Coordinates of C-alpha atoms in Angstrom, one line a residue:
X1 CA 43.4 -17.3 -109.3
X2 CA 45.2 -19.9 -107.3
X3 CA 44.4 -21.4 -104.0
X4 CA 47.5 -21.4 -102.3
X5 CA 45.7 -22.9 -99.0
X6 CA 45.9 -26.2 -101.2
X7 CA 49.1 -28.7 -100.7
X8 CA 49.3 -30.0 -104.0
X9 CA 52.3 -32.5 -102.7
X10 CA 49.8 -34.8 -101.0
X11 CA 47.3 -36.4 -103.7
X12 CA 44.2 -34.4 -102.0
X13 CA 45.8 -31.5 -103.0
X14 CA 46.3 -32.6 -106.5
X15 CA 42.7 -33.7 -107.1
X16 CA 41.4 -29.9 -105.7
X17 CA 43.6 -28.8 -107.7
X18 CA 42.8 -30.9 -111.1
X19 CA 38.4 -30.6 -109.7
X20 CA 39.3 -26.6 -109.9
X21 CA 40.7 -26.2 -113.6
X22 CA 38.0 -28.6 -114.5
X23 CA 35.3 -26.2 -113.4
X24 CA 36.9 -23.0 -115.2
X25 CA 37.7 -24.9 -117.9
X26 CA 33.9 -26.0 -118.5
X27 CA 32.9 -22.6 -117.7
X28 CA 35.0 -21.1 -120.4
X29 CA 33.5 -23.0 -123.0
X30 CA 30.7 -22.1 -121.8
X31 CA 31.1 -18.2 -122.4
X32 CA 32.9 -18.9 -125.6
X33 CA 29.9 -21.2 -127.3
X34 CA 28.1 -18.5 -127.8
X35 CA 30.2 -16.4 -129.4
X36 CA 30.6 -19.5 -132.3
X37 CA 26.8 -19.5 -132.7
X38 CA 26.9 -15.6 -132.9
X39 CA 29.4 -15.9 -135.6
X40 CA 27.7 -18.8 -137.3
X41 CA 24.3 -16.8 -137.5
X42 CA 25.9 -13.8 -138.6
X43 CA 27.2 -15.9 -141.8
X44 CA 24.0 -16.7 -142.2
X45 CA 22.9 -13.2 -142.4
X46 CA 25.7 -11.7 -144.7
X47 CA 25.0 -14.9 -147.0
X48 CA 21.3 -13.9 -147.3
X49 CA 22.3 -10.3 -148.3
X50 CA 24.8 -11.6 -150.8
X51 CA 22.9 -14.1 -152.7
X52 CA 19.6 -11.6 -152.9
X53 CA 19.1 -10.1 -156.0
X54 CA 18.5 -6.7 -154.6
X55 CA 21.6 -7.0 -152.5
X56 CA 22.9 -3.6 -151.5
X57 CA 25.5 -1.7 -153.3
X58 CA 28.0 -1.5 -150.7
X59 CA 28.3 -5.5 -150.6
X60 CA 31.7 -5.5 -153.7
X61 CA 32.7 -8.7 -155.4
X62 CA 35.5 -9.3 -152.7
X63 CA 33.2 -9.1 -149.7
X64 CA 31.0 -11.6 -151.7
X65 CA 33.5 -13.9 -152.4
X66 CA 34.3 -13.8 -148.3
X67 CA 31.1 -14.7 -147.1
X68 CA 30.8 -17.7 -149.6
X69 CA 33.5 -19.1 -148.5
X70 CA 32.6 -18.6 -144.8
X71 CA 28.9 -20.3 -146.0
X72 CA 30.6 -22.8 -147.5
X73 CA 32.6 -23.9 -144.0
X74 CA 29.7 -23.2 -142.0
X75 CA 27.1 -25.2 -144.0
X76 CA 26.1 -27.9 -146.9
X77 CA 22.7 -27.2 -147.1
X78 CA 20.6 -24.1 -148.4
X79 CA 17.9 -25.4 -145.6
X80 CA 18.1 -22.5 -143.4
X81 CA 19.7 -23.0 -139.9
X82 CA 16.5 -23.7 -137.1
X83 CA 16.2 -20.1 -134.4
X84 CA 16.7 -21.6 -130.3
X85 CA 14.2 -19.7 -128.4
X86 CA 15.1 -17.2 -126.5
X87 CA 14.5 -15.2 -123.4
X88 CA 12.0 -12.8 -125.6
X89 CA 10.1 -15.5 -126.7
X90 CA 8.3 -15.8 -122.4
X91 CA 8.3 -12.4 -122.3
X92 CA 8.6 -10.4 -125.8
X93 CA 9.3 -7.1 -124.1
X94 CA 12.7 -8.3 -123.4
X95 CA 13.6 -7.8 -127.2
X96 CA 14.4 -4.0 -126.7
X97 CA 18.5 -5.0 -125.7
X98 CA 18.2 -1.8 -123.2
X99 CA 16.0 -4.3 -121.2
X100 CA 18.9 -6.6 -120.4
X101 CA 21.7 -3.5 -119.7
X102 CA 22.0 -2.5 -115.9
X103 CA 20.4 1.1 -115.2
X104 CA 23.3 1.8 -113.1
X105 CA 26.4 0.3 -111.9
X106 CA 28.8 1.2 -109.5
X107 CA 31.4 -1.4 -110.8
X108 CA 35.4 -0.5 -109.7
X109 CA 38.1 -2.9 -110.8
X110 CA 35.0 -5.4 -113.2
X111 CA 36.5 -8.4 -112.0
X112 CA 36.5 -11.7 -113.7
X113 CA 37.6 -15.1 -113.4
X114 CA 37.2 -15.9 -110.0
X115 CA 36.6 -18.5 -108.0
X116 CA 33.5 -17.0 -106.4
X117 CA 30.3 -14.3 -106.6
X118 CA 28.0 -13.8 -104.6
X119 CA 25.0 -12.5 -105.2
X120 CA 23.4 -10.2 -102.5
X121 CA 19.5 -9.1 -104.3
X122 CA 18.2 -6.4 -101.9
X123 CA 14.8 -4.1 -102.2
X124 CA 14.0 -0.7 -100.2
X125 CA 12.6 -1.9 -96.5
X126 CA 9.8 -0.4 -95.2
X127 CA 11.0 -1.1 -91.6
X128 CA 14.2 -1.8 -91.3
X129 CA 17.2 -2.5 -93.8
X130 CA 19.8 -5.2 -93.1
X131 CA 22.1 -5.1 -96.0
X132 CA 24.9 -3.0 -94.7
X133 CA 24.9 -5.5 -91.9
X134 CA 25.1 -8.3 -94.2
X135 CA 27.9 -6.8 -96.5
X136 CA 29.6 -6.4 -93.0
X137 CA 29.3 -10.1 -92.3
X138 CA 30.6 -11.2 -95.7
X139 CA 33.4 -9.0 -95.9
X140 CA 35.0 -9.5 -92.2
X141 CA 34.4 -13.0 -92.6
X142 CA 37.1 -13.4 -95.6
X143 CA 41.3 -13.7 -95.3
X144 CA 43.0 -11.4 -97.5
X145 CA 43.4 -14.0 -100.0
X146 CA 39.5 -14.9 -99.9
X147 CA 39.0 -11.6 -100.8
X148 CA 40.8 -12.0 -104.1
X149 CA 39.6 -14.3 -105.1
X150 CA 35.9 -13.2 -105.1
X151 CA 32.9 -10.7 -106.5
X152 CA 30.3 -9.9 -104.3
X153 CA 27.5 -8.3 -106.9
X154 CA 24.6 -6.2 -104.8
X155 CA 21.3 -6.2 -106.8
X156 CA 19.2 -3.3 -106.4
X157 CA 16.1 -4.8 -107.6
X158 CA 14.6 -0.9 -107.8
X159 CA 14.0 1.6 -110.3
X160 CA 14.1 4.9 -108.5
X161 CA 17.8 5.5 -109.3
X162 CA 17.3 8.4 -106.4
X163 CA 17.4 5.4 -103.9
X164 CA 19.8 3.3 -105.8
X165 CA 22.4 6.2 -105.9
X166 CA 21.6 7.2 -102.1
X167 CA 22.4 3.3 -101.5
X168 CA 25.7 3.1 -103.8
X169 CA 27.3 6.2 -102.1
X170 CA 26.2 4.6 -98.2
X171 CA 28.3 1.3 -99.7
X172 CA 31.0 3.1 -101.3
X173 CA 31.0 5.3 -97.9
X174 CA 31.7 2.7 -95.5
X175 CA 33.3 0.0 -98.0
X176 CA 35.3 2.7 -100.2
X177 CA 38.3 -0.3 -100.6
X178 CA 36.5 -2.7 -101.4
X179 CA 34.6 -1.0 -103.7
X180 CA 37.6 -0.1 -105.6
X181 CA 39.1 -3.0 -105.5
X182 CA 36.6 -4.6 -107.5
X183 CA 35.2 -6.8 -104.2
X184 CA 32.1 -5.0 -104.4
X185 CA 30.0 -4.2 -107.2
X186 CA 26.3 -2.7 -107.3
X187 CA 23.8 -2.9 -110.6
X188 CA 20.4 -1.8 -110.3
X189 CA 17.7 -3.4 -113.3
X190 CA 16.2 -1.1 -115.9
X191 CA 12.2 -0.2 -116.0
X192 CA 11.6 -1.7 -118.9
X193 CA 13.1 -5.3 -117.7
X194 CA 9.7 -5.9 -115.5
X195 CA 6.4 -6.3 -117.9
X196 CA 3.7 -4.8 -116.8
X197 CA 2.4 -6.0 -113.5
X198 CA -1.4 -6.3 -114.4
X199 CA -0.7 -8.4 -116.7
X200 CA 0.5 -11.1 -114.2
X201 CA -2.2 -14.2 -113.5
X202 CA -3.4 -14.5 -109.9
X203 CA -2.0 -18.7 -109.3
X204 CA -1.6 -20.7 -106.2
X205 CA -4.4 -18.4 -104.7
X206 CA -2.4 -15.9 -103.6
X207 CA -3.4 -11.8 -103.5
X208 CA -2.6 -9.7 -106.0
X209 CA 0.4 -8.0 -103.7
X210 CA 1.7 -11.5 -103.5
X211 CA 2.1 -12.7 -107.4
X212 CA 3.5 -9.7 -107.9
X213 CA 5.8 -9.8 -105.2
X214 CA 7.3 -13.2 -105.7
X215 CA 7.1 -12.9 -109.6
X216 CA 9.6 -9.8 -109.3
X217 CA 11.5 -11.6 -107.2
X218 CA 11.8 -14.3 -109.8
X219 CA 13.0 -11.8 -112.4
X220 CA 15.2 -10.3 -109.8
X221 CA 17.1 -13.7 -109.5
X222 CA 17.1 -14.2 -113.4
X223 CA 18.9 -10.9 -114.1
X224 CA 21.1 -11.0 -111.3
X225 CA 22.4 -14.7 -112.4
X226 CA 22.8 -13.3 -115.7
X227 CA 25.1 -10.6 -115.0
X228 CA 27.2 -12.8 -112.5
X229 CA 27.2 -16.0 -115.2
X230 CA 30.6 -14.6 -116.7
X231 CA 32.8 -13.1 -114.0
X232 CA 33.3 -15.9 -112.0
X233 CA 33.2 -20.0 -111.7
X234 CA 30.9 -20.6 -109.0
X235 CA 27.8 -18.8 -107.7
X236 CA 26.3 -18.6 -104.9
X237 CA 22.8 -17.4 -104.0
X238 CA 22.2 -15.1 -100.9
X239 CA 20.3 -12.6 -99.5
X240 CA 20.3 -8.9 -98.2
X241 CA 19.8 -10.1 -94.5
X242 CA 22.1 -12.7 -93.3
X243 CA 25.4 -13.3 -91.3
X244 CA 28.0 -15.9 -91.9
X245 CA 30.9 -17.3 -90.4
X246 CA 34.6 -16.8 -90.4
X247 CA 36.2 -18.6 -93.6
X248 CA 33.2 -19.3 -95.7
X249 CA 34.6 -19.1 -98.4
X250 CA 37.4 -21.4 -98.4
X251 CA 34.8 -24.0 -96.7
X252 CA 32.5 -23.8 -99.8
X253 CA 35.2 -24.0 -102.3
X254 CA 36.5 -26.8 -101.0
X255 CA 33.5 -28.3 -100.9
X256 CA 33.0 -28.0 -104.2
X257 CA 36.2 -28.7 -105.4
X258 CA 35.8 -32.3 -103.3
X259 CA 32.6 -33.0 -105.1
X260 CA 33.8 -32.4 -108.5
X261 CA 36.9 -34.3 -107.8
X262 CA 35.3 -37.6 -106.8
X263 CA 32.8 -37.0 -110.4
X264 CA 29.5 -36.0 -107.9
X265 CA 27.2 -34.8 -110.4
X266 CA 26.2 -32.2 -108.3
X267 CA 23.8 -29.3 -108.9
X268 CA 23.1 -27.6 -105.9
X269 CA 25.5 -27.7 -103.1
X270 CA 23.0 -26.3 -100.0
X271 CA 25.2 -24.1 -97.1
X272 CA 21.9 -22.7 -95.7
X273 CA 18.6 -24.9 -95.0
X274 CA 16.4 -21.5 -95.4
X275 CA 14.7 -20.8 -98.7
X276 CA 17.4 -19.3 -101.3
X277 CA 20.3 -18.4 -99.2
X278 CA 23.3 -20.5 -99.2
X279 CA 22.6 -21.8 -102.3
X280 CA 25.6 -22.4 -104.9
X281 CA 25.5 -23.1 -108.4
X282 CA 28.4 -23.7 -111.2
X283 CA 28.0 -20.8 -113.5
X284 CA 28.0 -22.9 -116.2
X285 CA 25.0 -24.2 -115.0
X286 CA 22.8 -20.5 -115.0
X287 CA 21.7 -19.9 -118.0
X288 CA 19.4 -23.3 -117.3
X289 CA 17.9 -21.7 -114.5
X290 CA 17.9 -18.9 -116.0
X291 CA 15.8 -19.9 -118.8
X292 CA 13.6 -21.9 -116.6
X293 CA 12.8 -19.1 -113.4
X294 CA 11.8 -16.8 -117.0
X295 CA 9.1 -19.3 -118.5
X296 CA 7.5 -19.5 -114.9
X297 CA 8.2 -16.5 -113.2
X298 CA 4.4 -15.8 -112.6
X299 CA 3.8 -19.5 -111.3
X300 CA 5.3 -20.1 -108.1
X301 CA 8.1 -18.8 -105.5
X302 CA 11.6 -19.0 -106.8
X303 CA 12.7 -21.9 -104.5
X304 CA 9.7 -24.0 -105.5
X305 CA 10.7 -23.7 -108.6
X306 CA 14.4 -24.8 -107.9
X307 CA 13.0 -28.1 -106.2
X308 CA 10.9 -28.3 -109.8
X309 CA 14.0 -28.1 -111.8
X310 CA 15.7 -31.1 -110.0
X311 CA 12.4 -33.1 -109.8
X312 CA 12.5 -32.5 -113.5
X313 CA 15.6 -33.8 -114.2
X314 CA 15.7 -36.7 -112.2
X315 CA 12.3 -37.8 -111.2
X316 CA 9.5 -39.6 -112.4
X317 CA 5.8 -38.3 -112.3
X318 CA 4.6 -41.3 -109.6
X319 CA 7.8 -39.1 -106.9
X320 CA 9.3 -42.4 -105.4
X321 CA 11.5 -43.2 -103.0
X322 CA 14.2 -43.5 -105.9
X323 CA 13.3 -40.1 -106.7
X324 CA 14.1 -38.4 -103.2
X325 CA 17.2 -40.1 -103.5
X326 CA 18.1 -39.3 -106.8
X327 CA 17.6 -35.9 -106.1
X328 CA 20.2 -35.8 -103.0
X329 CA 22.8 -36.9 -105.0
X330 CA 22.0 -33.1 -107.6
X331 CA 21.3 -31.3 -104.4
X332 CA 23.8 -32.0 -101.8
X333 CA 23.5 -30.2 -98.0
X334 CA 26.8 -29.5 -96.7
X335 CA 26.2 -29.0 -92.1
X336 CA 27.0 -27.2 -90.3
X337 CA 25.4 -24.5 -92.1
X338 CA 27.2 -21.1 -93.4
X339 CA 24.7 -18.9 -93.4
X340 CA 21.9 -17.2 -90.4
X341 CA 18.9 -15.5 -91.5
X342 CA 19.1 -12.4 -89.4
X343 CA 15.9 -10.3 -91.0
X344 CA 12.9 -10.2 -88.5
X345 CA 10.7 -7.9 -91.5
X346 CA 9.9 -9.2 -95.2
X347 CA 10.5 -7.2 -98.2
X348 CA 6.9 -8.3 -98.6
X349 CA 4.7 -5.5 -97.1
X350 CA 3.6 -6.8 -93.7
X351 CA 5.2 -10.2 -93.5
X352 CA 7.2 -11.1 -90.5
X353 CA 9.7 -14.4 -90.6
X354 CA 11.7 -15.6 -87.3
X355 CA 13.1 -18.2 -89.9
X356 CA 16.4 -19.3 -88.1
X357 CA 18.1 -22.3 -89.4
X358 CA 19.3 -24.8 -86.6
X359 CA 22.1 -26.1 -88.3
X360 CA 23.9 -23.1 -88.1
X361 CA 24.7 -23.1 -84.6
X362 CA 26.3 -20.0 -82.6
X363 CA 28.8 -17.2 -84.1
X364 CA 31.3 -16.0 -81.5
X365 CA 30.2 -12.9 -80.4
X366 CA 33.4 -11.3 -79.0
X367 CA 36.9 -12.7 -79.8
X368 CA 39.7 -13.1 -76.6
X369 CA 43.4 -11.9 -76.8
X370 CA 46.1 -11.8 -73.9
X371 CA 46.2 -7.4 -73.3
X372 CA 49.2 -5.8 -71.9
X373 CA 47.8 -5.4 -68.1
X374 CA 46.4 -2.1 -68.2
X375 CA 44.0 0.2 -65.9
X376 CA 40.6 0.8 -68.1
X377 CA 37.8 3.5 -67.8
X378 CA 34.7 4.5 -70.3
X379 CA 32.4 7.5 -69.5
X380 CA 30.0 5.5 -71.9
X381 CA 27.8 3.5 -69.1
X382 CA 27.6 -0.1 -70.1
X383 CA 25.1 -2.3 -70.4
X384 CA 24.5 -4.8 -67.6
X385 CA 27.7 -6.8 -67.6
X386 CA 29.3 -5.7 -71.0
X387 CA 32.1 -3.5 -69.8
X388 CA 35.1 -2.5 -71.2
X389 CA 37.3 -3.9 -68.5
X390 CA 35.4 -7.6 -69.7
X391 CA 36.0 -7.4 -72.8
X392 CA 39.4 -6.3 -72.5
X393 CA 39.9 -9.8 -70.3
X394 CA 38.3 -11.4 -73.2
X395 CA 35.5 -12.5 -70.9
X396 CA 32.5 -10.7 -72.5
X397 CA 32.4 -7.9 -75.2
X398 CA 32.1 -3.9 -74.3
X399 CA 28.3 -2.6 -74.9
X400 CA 28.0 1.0 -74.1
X401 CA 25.0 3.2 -74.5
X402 CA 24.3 6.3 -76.5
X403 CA 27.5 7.4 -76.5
X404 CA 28.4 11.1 -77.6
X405 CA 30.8 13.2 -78.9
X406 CA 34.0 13.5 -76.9
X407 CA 33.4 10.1 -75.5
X408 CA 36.4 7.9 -74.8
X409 CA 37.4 4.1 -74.0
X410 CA 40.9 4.2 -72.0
X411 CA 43.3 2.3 -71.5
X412 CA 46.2 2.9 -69.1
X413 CA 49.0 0.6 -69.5
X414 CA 50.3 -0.5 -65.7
X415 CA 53.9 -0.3 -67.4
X416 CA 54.6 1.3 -70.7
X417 CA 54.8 -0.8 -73.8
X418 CA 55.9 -0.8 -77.3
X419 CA 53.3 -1.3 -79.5
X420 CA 53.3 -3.7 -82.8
X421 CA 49.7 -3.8 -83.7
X422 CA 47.0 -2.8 -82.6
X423 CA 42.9 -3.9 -83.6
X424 CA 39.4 -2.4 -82.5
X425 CA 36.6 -3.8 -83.6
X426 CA 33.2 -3.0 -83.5
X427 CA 29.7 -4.6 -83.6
X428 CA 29.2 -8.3 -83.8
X429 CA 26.4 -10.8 -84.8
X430 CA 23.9 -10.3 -82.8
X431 CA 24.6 -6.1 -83.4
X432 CA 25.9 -5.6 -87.0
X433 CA 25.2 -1.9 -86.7
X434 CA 26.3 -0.7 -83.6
X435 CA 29.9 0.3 -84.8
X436 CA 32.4 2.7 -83.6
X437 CA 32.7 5.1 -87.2
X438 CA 34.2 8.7 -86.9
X439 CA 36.3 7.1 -84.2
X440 CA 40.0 8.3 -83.8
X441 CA 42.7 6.3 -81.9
X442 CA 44.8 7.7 -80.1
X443 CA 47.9 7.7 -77.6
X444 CA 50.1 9.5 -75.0
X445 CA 54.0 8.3 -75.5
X446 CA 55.4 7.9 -72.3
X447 CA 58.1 10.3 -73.3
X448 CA 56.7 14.0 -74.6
X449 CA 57.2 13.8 -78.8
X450 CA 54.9 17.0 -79.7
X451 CA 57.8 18.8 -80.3
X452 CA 60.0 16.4 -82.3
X453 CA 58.4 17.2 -85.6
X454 CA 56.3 14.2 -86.2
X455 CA 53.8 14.0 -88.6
X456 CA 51.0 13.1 -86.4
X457 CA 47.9 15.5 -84.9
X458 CA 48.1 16.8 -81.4
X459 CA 44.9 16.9 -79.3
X460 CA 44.7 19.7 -76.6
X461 CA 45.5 17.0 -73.8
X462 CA 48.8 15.7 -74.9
X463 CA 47.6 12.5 -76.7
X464 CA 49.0 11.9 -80.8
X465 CA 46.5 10.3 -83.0
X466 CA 47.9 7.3 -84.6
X467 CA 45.0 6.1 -87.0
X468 CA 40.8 6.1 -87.4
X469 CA 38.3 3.8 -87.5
X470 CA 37.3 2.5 -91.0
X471 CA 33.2 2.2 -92.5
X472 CA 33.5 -1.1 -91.1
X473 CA 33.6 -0.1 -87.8
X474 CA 37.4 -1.6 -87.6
X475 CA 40.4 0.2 -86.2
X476 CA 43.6 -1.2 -86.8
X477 CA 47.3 -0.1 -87.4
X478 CA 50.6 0.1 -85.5
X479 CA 52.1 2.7 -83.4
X480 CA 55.2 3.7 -84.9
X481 CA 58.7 3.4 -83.4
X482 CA 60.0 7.1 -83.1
X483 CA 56.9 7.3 -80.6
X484 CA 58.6 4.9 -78.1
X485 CA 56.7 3.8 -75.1
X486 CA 53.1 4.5 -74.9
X487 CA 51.4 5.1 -71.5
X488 CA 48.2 5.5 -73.0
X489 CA 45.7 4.7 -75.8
X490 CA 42.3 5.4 -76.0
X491 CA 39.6 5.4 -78.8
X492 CA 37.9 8.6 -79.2
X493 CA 34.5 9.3 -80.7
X494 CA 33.5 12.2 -82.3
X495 CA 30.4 12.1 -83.7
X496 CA 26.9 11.3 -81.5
X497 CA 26.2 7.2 -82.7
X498 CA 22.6 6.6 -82.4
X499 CA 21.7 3.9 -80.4
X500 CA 24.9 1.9 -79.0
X501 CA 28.5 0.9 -79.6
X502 CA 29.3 -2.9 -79.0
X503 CA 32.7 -3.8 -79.2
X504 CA 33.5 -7.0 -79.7
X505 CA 37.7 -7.7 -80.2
X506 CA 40.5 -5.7 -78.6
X507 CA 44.3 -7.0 -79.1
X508 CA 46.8 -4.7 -78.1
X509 CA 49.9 -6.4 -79.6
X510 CA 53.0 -5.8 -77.0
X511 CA 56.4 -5.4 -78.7
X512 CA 58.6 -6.2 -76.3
X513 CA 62.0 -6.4 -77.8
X514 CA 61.0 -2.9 -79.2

């Protein structure tokens, strides 16, 4: 997909522009080599059958003919063609092709050929799960356009497809669009793609919980880079229990695009400083990582073995200076970084990591507009200086306490207004999950209209309701113009939320001219 952000009149532009067709031109070839050596072993097959002497029956003098003349392209030797090794070959249980098919996918639109996927690998959590949160973050984060132009893939690295369908319908419940739209997908691995787990060797001294722990994870990565290698040109690394900031996305592509326009022969291009997250790859390049996180899965921890691979490739064994060098120009750290780690509990059983990475900085935690002046009252009781009448100055953001059914945020307008647009939104960085859901908006026209025949609801009290709150926690829309002048507009919650409702941006856009 184009990147219309890009001016391709000034010669910056141009070079994006030329760095971008480069990379999905490269990654074409990629997917289409091999299809040529499929083709190519296939001939080699059917030539077998047709020059044995017990050939089968079915196999008539045309189809012979055929196939010699396809060996006769393909070949000028009877040597017979050398097998790569393959996958099977580290771990032979991978020859059953069921092995390498996702269990279950929750897949929409399958998109291909974009710019972007992200991959989001998340396990059950004994204590508390994060990954809602993080889809949250992602998707907010991204303009329309981003959104486009990009495949977020959640791996369900479990085999209890109880769970994994529980998960899928909590995603498809509270990101329904985007999971039609093909933004969001959600695979879940097969049984029979892990071997069996006492078989693993104990290494680097670690428990037996451990080895096994990081050695799925390692075959986690591996099948999730697998099934992102063809949709998309780029790929970036994540995990289930982050937050990023507002136009990643553009910020990484360019990035990229930049460093393959001035012939960087990058490998890594590093948005986070914490273990694997932030981490982006060209697809092309997957299948070598691929390869390599399946011979030494059991070894060590995936991001060691990401440092091996470069040392590998550019290093000698004596690790000199030239070799830390040499290695910054494959792995290059882009700062400020993207990406927070947000998860205080492991997927590993017991282990707890305050990792925070200090290039990252501070998100926003509310976001300021210029309200219609306007009387405001909550009978949810706030928390210390969070009210609704700050954030509705754009001072603070709203944090309100276990609120209830019937609960209401107010807003009295000190004259009536016409309004454009309208935008709730709930939860922010520092509280993904507190959102407004099962939320209605609603408003009182200055003028009565509950007899004009509109097609709107009535409450009891007078007011219309004009729109709801989405799974995001985001309630946004316009209040049409047959409804005139609204007096008042209030958010309504109908449904008890558990713990507390933060919101963090409130724009009442004023039409004046009507």
């Amino acid at each position: 997909m184009r990147d219309k952000t890009y001016n391709l009149s000034s010669g910056q532009g141009l070079m994006r522009r030329v760095a971008e067709l480069q990379l999905r031109s490269e990654h074409l070839d990629a997917l289409y080599r091999p299809s040529i050596a499929k083709i190519e072993h296939l001939s080699q097959r059917l030539d077998q059958l047709v020059s044995a002497d017990n050939k089968p029956s079915w196999i008539g003098f045309e189809a012979q003919h055929a196939v010699q003349n396809v060996s006769a392209r393909n070949s000028t030797t009877t040597i017979p063609a050398l097998q790569l090794p393959s996958a099977a070959d580290f771990l032979p249980h991978l020859s059953d092709g069921a092995a390498l098919r996702p269990a279950f996918c929750m897949c929409g639109a399958r998109r291909s050929g974009v710019s972007m996927v992200l991959g989001v690998p998340t396990v059950r959590r004994a204590v508390q799960d994060y990954l809602l949160g993080t889809l949250d973050s992602l998707v907010s984060s991204m303009t329309p356009e981003e959104s486009r132009d990009a495949l977020i893939v959640v791996f369900v690295a479990e085999t209890d497809v109880e769970y994994v369908m529980q998960l899928a319908g909590e995603i498809r419940d509270r990101f329904g669009d985007e999971v039609q739209s093909g933004l969001i997908e959600l695979i879940s691995p097969p049984a029979s793609f892990y071997p069996d787990p006492s078989s693993l060797r104990l290494t680097l001294g670690d428990s037996v919980e451990r080895v096994r722990w990081r050695s799925k994870q390692n075959l986690d990565f591996a099948f999730l880079m697998m099934y992102a290698h063809p949709r998309g040109t780029l790929y970036v690394q994540l995990e289930d229990d982050i937050v990023t900031k507002r136009g990643f996305m553009s910020t990484m592509k360019n990035f990229a695009l930049e460093k393959t326009a001035q012939r960087a022969p990058w490998f890594v291009l590093e948005f986070c400083q914490l273990g694997f997250i932030g981490k982006m790859f060209k697809s092309v390049d997957l299948p070598f990582l691929v390869q390599f996180f399946l011979m030494f899965y059991n070894d060590k921890p995936v991001d060691w073995l990401l440092d091996h691979f470069i040392f590998t490739k550019v290093c000698t064994p004596e690790n000199n200076p030239r070799c830390q060098k040499a290695k910054k120009e494959l792995w290059i750290q882009y700062k400020p970084s993207l990406f927070q780690h947000m998860g205080k509990h492991s997927s590993l059983r017991g282990k707890i990591q305050n990792l925070k990475d200090t290039q990252f900085g501070k998100l926003p935690l509310f976001f300021p507009h210029d309200n219609p002046p306007a009387d405001v009252e909550s009978d949810i009781a706030p928390y210390q200086q969070h009210t609704l009448l700050e954030a509705y100055m754009g001072r603070s953001y709203f944090w309100g306490l276990s609120p209830q059914p019937g609960n209401t945020l107010t807003f009295r307008f000190k004259t009536p207004v016409f309004i454009k647009r309208f935008l709730f939104r709930s939860g922010n960085a520092e509280h993904p999950s507190d959102k407004l859901l099962n939320t209605s908006v609603e408003v009182k026209p200055q003028e009565n209209r509950l007899d004009q025949g509109l097609d709107l609801n009535g409450t009891p009290d007078g007011f219309l309701v004009i729109g709801q709150c989405n799974g995001n926690g985001v309630c946004e829309g316009d209040a049409a113009s047959t409804l005139g002048a609204i007096s008042v507009l209030r958010l309504h919650i109908h449904s008890k939320i558990l713990k507390s409702v933060v919101l963090s941006e409130i724009l009442i856009e004023a039409n004046n001219g009507r």
